[in-house]
Amino acid sequence: MKNLLALTFFILFTTPLLTSAQTSEKGIIRGKVIEEVGALPIPFAVVSIFESGVEQPMITFQTDENGFFKFNNIKFGTYKVKVSYVGFGPLFVNEVIVSPKESDKNLGTLKLAAEQNNLNEVVITAEKPVIEVGADVITYNVGSSILAEGSTATDLLKNVPMVEVDIDGNTTISGKRSTRVFIDGKPSDYMTSNIADLLNVLPSDAIEKIEVMTNPPAKYSADGEGIINIVMKKGFKVGFNGNVGLSAGTQGNNNANANASYKGEKYSITGGGAYRMGIGKSSSESYRTNFFKDRDPDIYKNPDTTFYYNQFTNSRSENNGGNFRVALDWDINKKQNLRVNTSYNVNNSNSSSGNDFYYIDQHEITKRLRNQINLGDANSNNFVFNTDYSLATDTSGGKLTAGFTLNANSSNSTRSFERSYAFPANLNPSLQQNDNEIGNRGINFNLDYDKPVFNKRDRLEFGVAYNYRKNQNDLIVDNFNYKTQQFVANDKLSNEFFYNENILAGYLSYNYRNKGWSAKAALRSEYTNVNFDLSTGEVYNVNPYFSFFPSLSLNRFFRKRYNIGATYSVRINRPRENTLNPQVNNADTLNISYGNPDLSPSYTHQFDISFGAFGKQWSFTPRISYSRASGVIERYRFVNDNGISESTFDNVGTNYSLAFMLIGNYRPTKKISANGNFSIIQSNYTSSLNSALNRGGISIRSRAGISMQLPYKTAFEANLNYNNNVSAIGRNSASINTSFGARKTFLKNTLTARISANDPFRARRNSTFNEGLNFFSNTYGVSNTNNFVFNINYRFTKVKTNKVTVPPPPTTSQN
């Protein structure tokens, strides 16, 4: 590791010295970026220049407050120019020639169209910047990362700024207690019972970009303190194009994927599929100390007692899954657009593990040793149908959109737990079998309208949405009777959980922009009606409630390279079936868990201040975030007198969080780029429920990455991630993840070969510390993340190329 860091710093600081003797450049490329509808200038748009045959941009810069850009000292030659901005489709200009006769090349006015209506790109292929930073959104462009090829959405998210992915594939935004994952602006948790399974089969080659929204727009649900939006590719190229890829890993992680799209002048059809196989191996050690002090000696035989539970586990799992997608994007006419897409996911897995449980008394003598063998099989499938219709209501930019989503998914898992005692030998063995079936059904509908009001420098948006979700969780538990040699139903643990959720929402938002200033105010209201019950006859009624979510933002772009912004918003974390369901999970009889049907929603007030500074070779974006969450929903644990640990959820209290984040990029040469981010978060919990939860602590997350364009159409990329997080009941200690990738292209950039390494130096290790009123525990784990993957990908294209007429240079300079 030390050698790697030393090599990285050596490359970063010596390369500029080696390239300082380059010949002087003489040309200029300039222009202005505006909106296609309304002709407003677009400040802060990203403009990139590409040399012929080079996959990464030579120079990247932002437009000033009036939409102008200007690149000086460009050597004579032929270039490609790409313009992009969040919410708009990219624009490419081909064959921009800078020569002694035309040393000042003015591209004139370049118009960006709203992303969903952008049908006529100029250039077919170009490389985007890896990371684009906006006031409320950080965008990770998937196609620019070598490590993204031949992987899945889960793999991509590990390298996105401000995003954390734990060992189970759960994804959160750093510094945010609750995060929702969207796909194409639709909440994925309404589409599947297990988001981690969905992301693990979603192929990276089907993903256009990943957006991290720290202050989501008002048209999105107020659930969660932030949103990660995965934007799928929709066939941006005119003509027929696609790719086929195969990957194989040393850990048995293999996948194959294919994507294709055809795009005419008014419509596009996109389809794709992927199949993935994976093997997981892990081991863990857990040491728990239980102590009971100051108990009444008249009641307890041993009023002051300390004893220990130690657990050792080894597990192995095999999984496979597929993802299949079809989409249609149709411009009915100049005013109307229709999008229809559907997807189907399937997952299968089997697992086995062995556990050794040691009970050690207060004299540190082992009294019991129990062995447990766990076997499991699971499968799930998920179907989603979505359609979106948009109508341009007038020539001034008014637009009406309507969306409808229907989803259905189901999963089934069968697990068996065989328990026996090494000693004492007189304790009877047991065999338990759990059969768990889960079904989800959901309907989402939204209707939105937006329109400029005054001189097209503002935008008024309003809309309504309705979400319905039904969840059914059927758990059957059987215990084996050794005398009759038959399984007998366990009525205490078997039951069926029914959950229904209805959310009706409306919002109003106003955005104004003028001379580098941007201000937005919005109000969203949601009416929530939830009811759930058990087949045992227990009925739980939740009183319907209204919630109001104001949000404000103010941004200023000035002096062509600085941006400062401030935002305020209110968010909600609703308890759902995973936290409300009181069904008992006793897979580990010494550590049982269950939900809490009495939970209330948690509300968070969050403030953010961001500052951005940008140069021709660098960008630097610090952020400060403060949040106050009341009624925080946290899992907490307590230990009974018999030593059995119980884990459940509760509104544990209030959390105050102060976060400082840095995001930066440095390009010392045209072919080397370094980027990184760092966040430090101070959290303080206060709880009237459990004094052991009154604690504070610091969480740290950091990432550093470097990418290089090398000779002979090769490229190299490396990333280093570090995480150390605090929770209400303890801490997840430091974990480190490293990844490297090298890529070479052949056959006029149509064939790509890539080799990558994930955690090549050692398998990922993690440790946690938890503490309660009468216990503390330490857990140490190792998983087989160290993997080498070889990927080959073929891209095929048969396209039409549109021409752009470049106007002659103006007689007077515009910038």
Short mmCIF file of C-alpha atoms in Angstrom, two decimals, residues 55-56 146 707-717 741-745:
data_model
loop_
_atom_site.label_atom_id
_atom_site.label_comp_id
_atom_site.label_asym_id
_atom_site.label_seq_id
_atom_site.Cartn_x
_atom_site.Cartn_y
_atom_site.Cartn_z
CA GLU A 55 -10.86 9.00 -25.36
CA GLN A 56 -10.58 11.52 -22.53
CA ILE A 146 -12.43 2.14 -16.97
CA SER A 707 -6.74 7.95 -14.54
CA MET A 708 -4.19 8.14 -17.35
CA GLN A 709 -4.36 8.01 -21.14
CA LEU A 710 -1.32 6.04 -22.27
CA PRO A 711 0.19 5.43 -25.72
CA TYR A 712 -1.16 2.78 -28.08
CA LYS A 713 -4.80 3.44 -27.14
CA THR A 714 -4.38 2.20 -23.60
CA ALA A 715 -5.56 3.70 -20.33
CA PHE A 716 -5.12 3.09 -16.61
CA GLU A 717 -7.27 3.90 -13.59
CA GLY A 741 -7.98 -1.18 -14.08
CA ALA A 742 -6.19 -1.12 -17.42
CA ARG A 743 -7.84 -0.94 -20.84
CA LYS A 744 -6.76 -1.18 -24.46
CA THR A 745 -8.86 -0.60 -27.58
#
